[in-house]
Every structure is written in structure tokens, then in C-alpha cells.
Amino acid sequence: MGRVFIPNTETFPDTADVVVIGGGIVGVATAFWLSRAGLDTVLVEMRDGLSTLTTPESIESFRAQFTEPAMSELAQESIEVFDSFPEVIGIDGYDIDLHHQGYLFVTEDPSMVDEVEEAVDQHHQLGVTDSEYLTGDEARKRFPFLSDTIVAGTFRQQDGWLSTHEATQGFAKGSDAQFLLSTKATDILLDAQGICGVETSFGTISTRAVVNAAGPFAGQVGQMVGLDLPLEPVRRQKVFLSQQPLVPVDAPLTMDILRDSYWRPETGGAYIAWVAPDEPVDADPSEDLYTDRYFAAIVLEKLINITPFWEEVAMNLKKADVHPSAGYYVYTPDDQPLIGPVPDAPGFYVNCGYWAGVMLSPAAGKRVADLVTGAIEPEDNILRPTRYAEGIVLESGSFLSGH
């Protein structure tokens, strides 16, 4: 079982086969697979707990509805892990509060109908054959809370959400890794062969392999080895609305692809969110993110268009029931993550650049472990960080991207 602790001079590990920087779900899943591969694995996390910054501020959901082949592959493999989580981590009965209530994308714009239908065709081509195209009438029949203005949608019942806290802790408990809390990576050391150590706030760990899974801080970690990674951290907000009996508890995650706003039921209420298109890139990410005072009102105004019951919710909403929070999405030039070794710094691997970190973390962590051990060759990994320099252009830009 993995050990999660704040080290001291006696317990601090001086050596490791591989050091993972970052204790969100992406980093912890990576450490899980590395340790399962037989490597002496140490993860360092600057905060006092795992999965306490960006991971829990996500909408905690997963979907297989991707039109990008590389993303679809990771998503499908990750959902298989979530579906068999106790068996994967080796802990009978372990519960990650898995909900297969579906993902529903809808639009009021008649000009988007062909695009929506083509997206479902692409899902099927990529092996997600249970994704459905719905006309407006079909969508309303299935989901009566939708407005009369909906003209088309996509739906997959086996998409859904989970507890990111329990999933992260499960990966840690099921691993053989050491997880060092309140331990900040301050520098990465190199010699003539490449990576040779990681300096931390507690001391130096000698190692020949480092995985950068530092989320919004991955750019700063890259700079430690002289890399300028193409990463753009962007603040993303969500709101938990408590005490909301009008929210149908059996509804899917429902997204308005015209306004980039969405909601889903959650125990005791609902989550609502909006992907604001003009949110600036944060060149200096922070652990203390602010939330906008009127964000909830803005999102509710948008949601009313596709699900009118939100108007009654808004009219009766109490301040005490509004709980905003914020985390980060991290974007790359093609909105797809960077996974794999960086040739300019031998022994340095990246697993970062996620706006979909929760839903892709299990398979992405496994891929990094396979790359470190040589089970996969770098050229067989299309999401390698060298793809831009190689002139490889991956598909992106779907209405499903970035949500």
C-alpha cells in the first residue's frame, strides 16, 4: 500500500527510480502505474494533501464522446479503469461513487445540426458505438426538462461522474509509491547523462527519471530543465448550488454547446459552470484563485435557455446556497495533452496540458509508465511533446473540445 506522509530527516527518501512532481489525480495515477511496473516511485506534492487544488475543482466527470482519435483512445481506456476500479487497485469493494447518468450535449442553433450528427458518426468510427444522435423532439421526449428550442443533441448513457477525491486516494492506496506532502520541488538537477536529481524543500532525491505532472505549474517545472512548454493555464469556475429540489436527480450532465454552459445534479443540489471564452491565460498560476461575484448569475442566465426550470431556481435562490470555487484548465496549441519523454532533457517526462485531466488520468498515467519502462516506444505515442516540432497536426476544434 502506498504511503502518504509529510517527511522528516529520518523518513525523507534520498533515492528513487522515478520522481513524480504533482499530486493531483494525473500525478497520483502516474505514480500508481509506475510503482505497479516495479519502479521505486516517489511523488512530491507542495500542498498538505493529495488532490486539493485543481482536481477537486473540476466538474468530476468523464465521457467517451470525443472526436479526436488520441483523446478518444485515452478516454475509453480510462473509463474501463473507473468501471473496474476496485480490481485495478486491488482493494475489494473500494467505492469511487461512480454515476453513469450520461453526458448530453444540446444546441438551439439549426446551423449546428450537421456538425452534431457528424460528431456522433465520428464517435462510432472511434469505437464509441453507444453514442446517440438525438433530434430536438427525441431529446425532449427523453429529457422533458429541455426547452422547446432544442434542435439536436448527442447523448451517451455510460458517460458520467465520480468522486475525484476517492479515485485519487484509491490510486495512492493501491500503489507501492511514497507520496511526500508539503514537499515542494525547487529544482531539477542534470549532469552529462541527463536528469540526476530533484531538489525539494526537504532535501535532494537522486533519480534518473522525473515526471512533470504539476498541472497549472507544469510550465514552471519545465523551466527547471530549460524548457518552454507550450502550456496556457486558464482559470475555470464552477458553482455548487445546495438545497435545490427542482433539479432532477437522475439527469445527465447537460451542456449547451452554443453558450458553453452546463450543469449536472450532485448530492444535495447541482453543479453549474460556464467555459468563459475571454478568460485570460494566467502567466503566474496561484494556489489562491478568486471567484467572480456574479458568476453564478451569469451561468444561470445562460442555462435558462436550454433548461427553463433554472429560472425558478434563480428567483428563489438564497445567498447561503451559492458555493463558488475555481481551478485551472491547462491548454496546449491543439487542446490535447503532452505525454512522454523530452529528448532535450534525458530522463524528463511530461504528463500535463489537461483541460480533461480527471477523465483521462488513468490511461495517461499508464502510458507514461509504459514509456518510462520501454513497453511503448516514443514514436508510437502520438501525444508526445515533440509533435509540434515534428510538424504533426492533431485534429481539434470540435464543439466538444475544451469542456
Short mmCIF file of C-alpha atoms in Angstrom, two decimals, residues 30-385:
data_model
loop_
_atom_site.label_atom_id
_atom_site.label_comp_id
_atom_site.label_asym_id
_atom_site.label_seq_id
_atom_site.Cartn_x
_atom_site.Cartn_y
_atom_site.Cartn_z
CA THR A 30 1.02 8.10 -12.90
CA ALA A 31 2.75 7.13 -9.64
CA PHE A 32 0.35 4.21 -9.26
CA TRP A 33 1.26 2.73 -12.64
CA LEU A 34 4.98 3.42 -12.24
CA SER A 35 5.06 1.61 -8.91
CA ARG A 36 2.99 -1.25 -10.33
CA ALA A 37 5.67 -1.58 -13.01
CA GLY A 38 8.17 -2.31 -10.26
CA LEU A 39 9.85 1.09 -10.08
CA ASP A 40 10.77 2.72 -6.78
CA THR A 41 8.45 5.70 -7.13
CA VAL A 42 8.31 8.91 -5.10
CA LEU A 43 5.73 11.65 -5.67
CA VAL A 44 6.28 15.15 -4.29
CA GLU A 45 3.34 17.46 -3.63
CA MET A 46 3.82 21.00 -2.33
CA ARG A 47 0.43 21.14 -0.59
CA ASP A 48 -0.62 19.31 2.58
CA GLY A 49 -2.85 16.82 0.78
CA LEU A 50 -3.27 14.97 -2.49
CA SER A 51 -5.81 16.26 -4.98
CA THR A 52 -6.50 19.53 -3.16
CA LEU A 53 -6.02 22.20 -5.84
CA THR A 54 -7.35 21.80 -9.37
CA THR A 55 -8.62 18.19 -9.36
CA PRO A 56 -11.48 18.75 -6.88
CA GLU A 57 -12.46 21.98 -8.63
CA SER A 58 -13.27 20.11 -11.83
CA ILE A 59 -16.82 19.01 -12.56
CA GLU A 60 -15.51 15.49 -11.66
CA SER A 61 -16.89 13.91 -14.79
CA PHE A 62 -15.85 11.60 -17.61
CA ARG A 63 -17.01 10.95 -21.15
CA ALA A 64 -16.09 8.92 -24.19
CA GLN A 65 -17.68 11.41 -26.59
CA PHE A 66 -14.54 12.71 -28.26
CA THR A 67 -13.97 13.31 -31.96
CA GLU A 68 -10.17 13.45 -31.63
CA PRO A 69 -8.72 9.92 -32.00
CA ALA A 70 -5.96 10.36 -29.43
CA MET A 71 -8.34 11.76 -26.81
CA SER A 72 -10.97 9.12 -27.53
CA GLU A 73 -8.46 6.34 -27.02
CA LEU A 74 -7.38 7.66 -23.62
CA ALA A 75 -10.97 8.32 -22.56
CA GLN A 76 -12.21 4.83 -23.43
CA GLU A 77 -9.29 3.18 -21.63
CA SER A 78 -9.79 5.42 -18.59
CA ILE A 79 -13.49 4.63 -18.31
CA GLU A 80 -12.61 0.93 -18.31
CA VAL A 81 -10.37 1.61 -15.32
CA PHE A 82 -13.08 3.57 -13.50
CA ASP A 83 -15.59 0.79 -14.17
CA SER A 84 -13.33 -1.84 -12.63
CA PHE A 85 -11.57 0.39 -10.10
CA PRO A 86 -11.54 -1.97 -7.08
CA GLU A 87 -9.99 -4.73 -9.20
CA VAL A 88 -7.45 -2.37 -10.76
CA ILE A 89 -6.16 -1.02 -7.44
CA GLY A 90 -6.53 -4.35 -5.67
CA ILE A 91 -8.86 -3.18 -2.88
CA ASP A 92 -12.13 -5.13 -2.73
CA GLY A 93 -15.24 -3.00 -2.51
CA TYR A 94 -13.45 0.32 -2.94
CA ASP A 95 -16.07 2.91 -3.89
CA ILE A 96 -15.41 5.96 -6.10
CA ASP A 97 -19.12 6.92 -6.18
CA LEU A 98 -19.43 6.16 -9.88
CA HIS A 99 -22.51 7.54 -11.66
CA HIS A 100 -23.30 6.51 -15.24
CA GLN A 101 -26.00 9.15 -15.74
CA GLY A 102 -24.76 10.24 -19.12
CA TYR A 103 -23.46 13.28 -20.94
CA LEU A 104 -25.97 15.27 -23.01
CA PHE A 105 -24.81 17.96 -25.46
CA VAL A 106 -27.62 20.09 -26.96
CA THR A 107 -27.97 23.07 -29.27
CA GLU A 108 -30.64 25.54 -30.32
CA ASP A 109 -28.74 26.52 -33.47
CA PRO A 110 -30.09 24.85 -36.67
CA SER A 111 -26.77 25.53 -38.40
CA MET A 112 -25.06 23.14 -35.97
CA VAL A 113 -27.27 20.12 -36.68
CA ASP A 114 -24.96 18.65 -39.31
CA GLU A 115 -21.93 19.15 -37.07
CA VAL A 116 -23.65 17.41 -34.17
CA GLU A 117 -24.67 14.48 -36.35
CA GLU A 118 -21.16 14.21 -37.79
CA ALA A 119 -19.71 14.15 -34.28
CA VAL A 120 -21.77 11.08 -33.43
CA ASP A 121 -20.62 9.40 -36.64
CA GLN A 122 -17.04 10.11 -35.57
CA HIS A 123 -17.69 8.64 -32.12
CA HIS A 124 -18.87 5.44 -33.77
CA GLN A 125 -15.82 5.31 -36.04
CA LEU A 126 -13.61 5.59 -32.96
CA GLY A 127 -15.35 2.67 -31.26
CA VAL A 128 -17.87 4.56 -29.12
CA THR A 129 -20.85 2.94 -30.79
CA ASP A 130 -23.33 3.71 -28.00
CA SER A 131 -23.19 7.46 -28.57
CA GLU A 132 -26.59 8.65 -29.88
CA TYR A 133 -27.68 11.48 -32.14
CA LEU A 134 -30.99 12.99 -30.97
CA THR A 135 -33.32 15.32 -32.79
CA GLY A 136 -34.93 18.07 -30.74
CA ASP A 137 -38.13 16.06 -30.31
CA GLU A 138 -36.22 12.92 -29.37
CA ALA A 139 -34.16 14.83 -26.83
CA ARG A 140 -37.24 16.38 -25.20
CA LYS A 141 -39.02 13.03 -25.06
CA ARG A 142 -36.02 11.52 -23.27
CA PHE A 143 -35.34 14.59 -21.12
CA PRO A 144 -38.55 16.60 -20.52
CA PHE A 145 -36.69 19.37 -18.71
CA LEU A 146 -35.25 20.60 -22.06
CA SER A 147 -36.69 23.68 -23.75
CA ASP A 148 -38.74 23.67 -26.95
CA THR A 149 -35.92 25.46 -28.73
CA ILE A 150 -33.52 22.48 -28.76
CA VAL A 151 -32.95 21.20 -32.31
CA ALA A 152 -30.30 18.50 -31.85
CA GLY A 153 -28.07 16.76 -29.37
CA THR A 154 -25.69 13.92 -28.62
CA PHE A 155 -26.03 11.55 -25.69
CA ARG A 156 -24.14 8.62 -24.20
CA GLN A 157 -25.60 6.89 -21.18
CA GLN A 158 -22.32 5.35 -19.98
CA ASP A 159 -20.65 8.74 -19.52
CA GLY A 160 -20.97 10.28 -16.08
CA TRP A 161 -19.08 11.37 -12.98
CA LEU A 162 -17.32 10.15 -9.85
CA SER A 163 -15.59 11.27 -6.66
CA THR A 164 -12.18 12.58 -7.65
CA HIS A 165 -11.09 12.52 -4.02
CA GLU A 166 -11.85 8.83 -3.66
CA ALA A 167 -10.32 8.00 -7.05
CA THR A 168 -7.09 9.85 -6.22
CA GLN A 169 -6.86 8.28 -2.78
CA GLY A 170 -7.59 4.87 -4.28
CA PHE A 171 -4.71 5.17 -6.73
CA ALA A 172 -2.44 6.14 -3.83
CA LYS A 173 -3.62 3.35 -1.54
CA GLY A 174 -3.36 0.74 -4.29
CA SER A 175 0.18 1.72 -5.24
CA ASP A 176 3.59 0.91 -3.80
CA ALA A 177 4.75 4.52 -4.11
CA GLN A 178 5.70 7.08 -1.49
CA PHE A 179 3.72 10.34 -1.54
CA LEU A 180 5.54 13.23 0.12
CA LEU A 181 3.22 16.03 1.22
CA SER A 182 4.21 19.63 1.97
CA THR A 183 7.26 18.91 -0.16
CA LYS A 184 7.94 21.40 -2.94
CA ALA A 185 10.20 20.63 -5.89
CA THR A 186 12.55 23.61 -6.04
CA ASP A 187 14.90 22.49 -8.82
CA ILE A 188 15.76 19.59 -11.11
CA LEU A 189 19.40 18.60 -11.38
CA LEU A 190 21.14 17.46 -14.56
CA ASP A 191 24.54 16.02 -15.38
CA ALA A 192 26.17 14.82 -18.60
CA GLN A 193 23.70 11.92 -18.82
CA GLY A 194 20.56 13.96 -18.15
CA ILE A 195 18.33 14.03 -15.08
CA CYS A 196 20.22 13.18 -11.89
CA GLY A 197 18.08 14.52 -9.06
CA VAL A 198 15.25 16.63 -7.71
CA GLU A 199 15.86 19.29 -5.09
CA THR A 200 12.97 19.74 -2.70
CA SER A 201 12.15 21.77 0.38
CA PHE A 202 13.24 18.76 2.47
CA GLY A 203 16.37 17.74 0.57
CA THR A 204 17.55 16.17 -2.68
CA ILE A 205 16.27 12.92 -4.18
CA SER A 206 18.75 11.25 -6.53
CA THR A 207 16.97 9.88 -9.59
CA ARG A 208 17.39 9.37 -13.30
CA ALA A 209 13.74 9.95 -14.19
CA VAL A 210 11.28 12.75 -13.43
CA VAL A 211 7.64 13.04 -14.49
CA ASN A 212 6.23 16.56 -14.66
CA ALA A 213 2.57 16.23 -13.66
CA ALA A 214 2.36 19.61 -11.97
CA GLY A 215 -0.89 20.77 -13.60
CA PRO A 216 -1.03 24.57 -13.83
CA PHE A 217 2.55 24.73 -12.51
CA ALA A 218 3.94 22.35 -15.14
CA GLY A 219 5.37 25.26 -17.13
CA GLN A 220 7.40 26.36 -14.12
CA VAL A 221 8.68 22.81 -13.60
CA GLY A 222 9.66 22.64 -17.27
CA GLN A 223 11.72 25.81 -16.86
CA MET A 224 13.80 23.99 -14.25
CA VAL A 225 15.35 21.98 -17.09
CA GLY A 226 15.39 24.86 -19.57
CA LEU A 227 12.17 24.00 -21.38
CA ASP A 228 9.49 26.40 -22.57
CA LEU A 229 6.50 24.08 -22.66
CA PRO A 230 3.52 25.29 -24.77
CA LEU A 231 1.09 25.44 -21.86
CA GLU A 232 -1.60 28.02 -21.09
CA PRO A 233 -3.23 27.83 -17.63
CA VAL A 234 -6.69 29.38 -17.57
CA ARG A 235 -8.92 29.89 -14.54
CA ARG A 236 -12.18 27.95 -14.68
CA GLN A 237 -15.00 28.50 -12.21
CA LYS A 238 -17.89 26.35 -11.07
CA VAL A 239 -20.68 26.80 -8.53
CA PHE A 240 -22.33 24.28 -6.24
CA LEU A 241 -25.94 25.22 -5.55
CA SER A 242 -27.22 23.48 -2.44
CA GLN A 243 -30.84 22.87 -1.44
CA GLN A 244 -32.23 22.62 -4.98
CA PRO A 245 -35.26 20.27 -5.10
CA LEU A 246 -36.17 21.40 -8.64
CA VAL A 247 -33.03 19.79 -10.08
CA PRO A 248 -33.86 16.31 -11.45
CA VAL A 249 -31.56 13.95 -9.57
CA ASP A 250 -31.50 11.41 -12.40
CA ALA A 251 -30.49 13.91 -15.11
CA PRO A 252 -27.28 13.61 -17.13
CA LEU A 253 -24.60 16.26 -17.28
CA THR A 254 -26.29 18.67 -19.67
CA MET A 255 -24.30 21.10 -21.81
CA ASP A 256 -25.42 23.94 -24.05
CA ILE A 257 -22.80 23.79 -26.82
CA LEU A 258 -23.92 27.17 -28.16
CA ARG A 259 -23.22 29.04 -24.91
CA ASP A 260 -20.58 26.70 -23.40
CA SER A 261 -22.57 26.39 -20.17
CA TYR A 262 -23.53 23.21 -18.35
CA TRP A 263 -24.95 21.64 -15.21
CA ARG A 264 -25.33 18.32 -13.51
CA PRO A 265 -27.06 17.04 -10.38
CA GLU A 266 -24.98 16.49 -7.27
CA THR A 267 -25.99 15.20 -3.86
CA GLY A 268 -27.98 17.96 -2.21
CA GLY A 269 -28.14 20.20 -5.27
CA ALA A 270 -26.28 20.75 -8.52
CA TYR A 271 -23.08 21.97 -10.10
CA ILE A 272 -23.29 24.71 -12.72
CA ALA A 273 -20.45 26.10 -14.83
CA TRP A 274 -19.50 28.07 -17.93
CA VAL A 275 -16.37 27.98 -20.05
CA ALA A 276 -15.83 31.73 -20.43
CA PRO A 277 -14.16 32.30 -23.81
CA ASP A 278 -12.45 35.56 -22.83
CA GLU A 279 -10.82 34.28 -19.63
CA PRO A 280 -7.15 35.30 -19.93
CA VAL A 281 -4.15 32.99 -19.70
CA ASP A 282 -2.65 33.11 -16.22
CA ALA A 283 1.08 33.58 -16.71
CA ASP A 284 1.68 33.21 -12.97
CA PRO A 285 -0.66 30.49 -11.61
CA SER A 286 -1.68 30.72 -7.99
CA GLU A 287 -2.85 28.36 -5.28
CA ASP A 288 -5.36 31.00 -4.18
CA LEU A 289 -7.82 31.54 -7.01
CA TYR A 290 -10.54 34.12 -6.73
CA THR A 291 -14.12 33.73 -7.95
CA ASP A 292 -16.27 36.35 -9.64
CA ARG A 293 -19.12 37.71 -7.55
CA TYR A 294 -21.72 37.43 -10.29
CA PHE A 295 -20.51 34.21 -11.92
CA ALA A 296 -23.46 32.14 -10.68
CA ALA A 297 -25.95 34.67 -12.01
CA ILE A 298 -24.26 34.70 -15.41
CA VAL A 299 -24.34 30.92 -15.67
CA LEU A 300 -27.97 30.66 -14.57
CA GLU A 301 -28.99 33.23 -17.19
CA LYS A 302 -27.36 31.04 -19.84
CA LEU A 303 -28.81 27.75 -18.57
CA ILE A 304 -32.37 29.05 -18.59
CA ASN A 305 -32.29 28.98 -22.39
CA ILE A 306 -31.99 25.19 -22.63
CA THR A 307 -33.46 24.13 -19.27
CA PRO A 308 -36.16 26.60 -18.21
CA PHE A 309 -36.55 25.27 -14.65
CA TRP A 310 -33.39 27.19 -13.76
CA GLU A 311 -35.40 30.43 -13.93
CA GLU A 312 -37.47 29.35 -10.92
CA VAL A 313 -34.29 28.23 -9.18
CA ALA A 314 -32.74 31.65 -9.78
CA MET A 315 -35.79 33.53 -8.49
CA ASN A 316 -35.75 31.63 -5.20
CA LEU A 317 -32.00 31.27 -4.72
CA LYS A 318 -30.54 32.17 -1.33
CA LYS A 319 -27.02 33.50 -0.93
CA ALA A 320 -26.23 30.76 1.58
CA ASP A 321 -26.90 28.14 -1.09
CA VAL A 322 -24.34 29.52 -3.57
CA HIS A 323 -20.86 27.99 -3.24
CA PRO A 324 -18.42 29.16 -5.96
CA SER A 325 -14.92 27.81 -6.46
CA ALA A 326 -12.20 27.90 -9.09
CA GLY A 327 -9.40 25.78 -10.50
CA TYR A 328 -7.40 25.61 -13.73
CA TYR A 329 -7.69 24.16 -17.19
CA VAL A 330 -4.33 23.97 -18.98
CA TYR A 331 -4.44 24.26 -22.76
CA THR A 332 -1.93 23.31 -25.46
CA PRO A 333 -1.85 24.50 -29.10
CA ASP A 334 -4.12 21.62 -30.17
CA ASP A 335 -6.05 21.30 -26.87
CA GLN A 336 -4.55 17.85 -26.29
CA PRO A 337 -2.11 16.87 -23.51
CA LEU A 338 1.65 16.49 -23.61
CA ILE A 339 2.66 12.95 -22.69
CA GLY A 340 6.09 11.38 -22.85
CA PRO A 341 9.85 11.98 -22.77
CA VAL A 342 11.55 15.23 -23.73
CA PRO A 343 14.73 14.45 -25.71
CA ASP A 344 16.39 17.76 -24.76
CA ALA A 345 16.48 16.61 -21.12
CA PRO A 346 17.07 12.83 -21.00
CA GLY A 347 15.04 11.27 -18.21
CA PHE A 348 12.49 14.10 -18.13
CA TYR A 349 8.89 13.12 -18.94
CA VAL A 350 5.76 15.22 -19.12
CA ASN A 351 2.16 14.36 -18.32
CA CYS A 352 0.48 17.75 -18.44
CA GLY A 353 -1.55 20.17 -20.54
CA TYR A 354 -5.00 18.99 -19.43
CA TRP A 355 -8.41 20.53 -19.52
CA ALA A 356 -9.70 16.93 -19.22
CA GLY A 357 -7.30 15.63 -16.60
CA VAL A 358 -9.80 13.75 -14.46
CA MET A 359 -11.36 11.81 -17.29
CA LEU A 360 -8.05 10.90 -18.98
CA SER A 361 -5.84 10.37 -15.92
CA PRO A 362 -5.94 6.56 -15.60
CA ALA A 363 -4.89 5.82 -19.19
CA ALA A 364 -2.47 8.74 -19.39
CA GLY A 365 -0.69 7.59 -16.24
CA LYS A 366 -0.42 4.08 -17.64
CA ARG A 367 1.03 5.41 -20.89
CA VAL A 368 3.72 7.37 -19.06
CA ALA A 369 4.68 4.25 -17.10
CA ASP A 370 4.89 2.26 -20.33
CA LEU A 371 7.10 4.94 -21.86
CA VAL A 372 9.40 5.03 -18.84
CA THR A 373 9.80 1.24 -18.81
CA GLY A 374 10.15 0.96 -22.58
CA ALA A 375 6.92 -1.00 -23.06
CA ILE A 376 5.95 1.73 -25.55
CA GLU A 377 8.39 3.48 -27.87
CA PRO A 378 8.12 7.30 -28.00
CA GLU A 379 7.30 7.27 -31.71
CA ASP A 380 4.25 5.09 -31.01
CA ASN A 381 2.77 7.76 -28.73
CA ILE A 382 1.07 10.41 -30.86
CA LEU A 383 0.72 12.79 -27.88
CA ARG A 384 4.49 13.10 -27.48
CA PRO A 385 5.63 16.63 -26.65
#
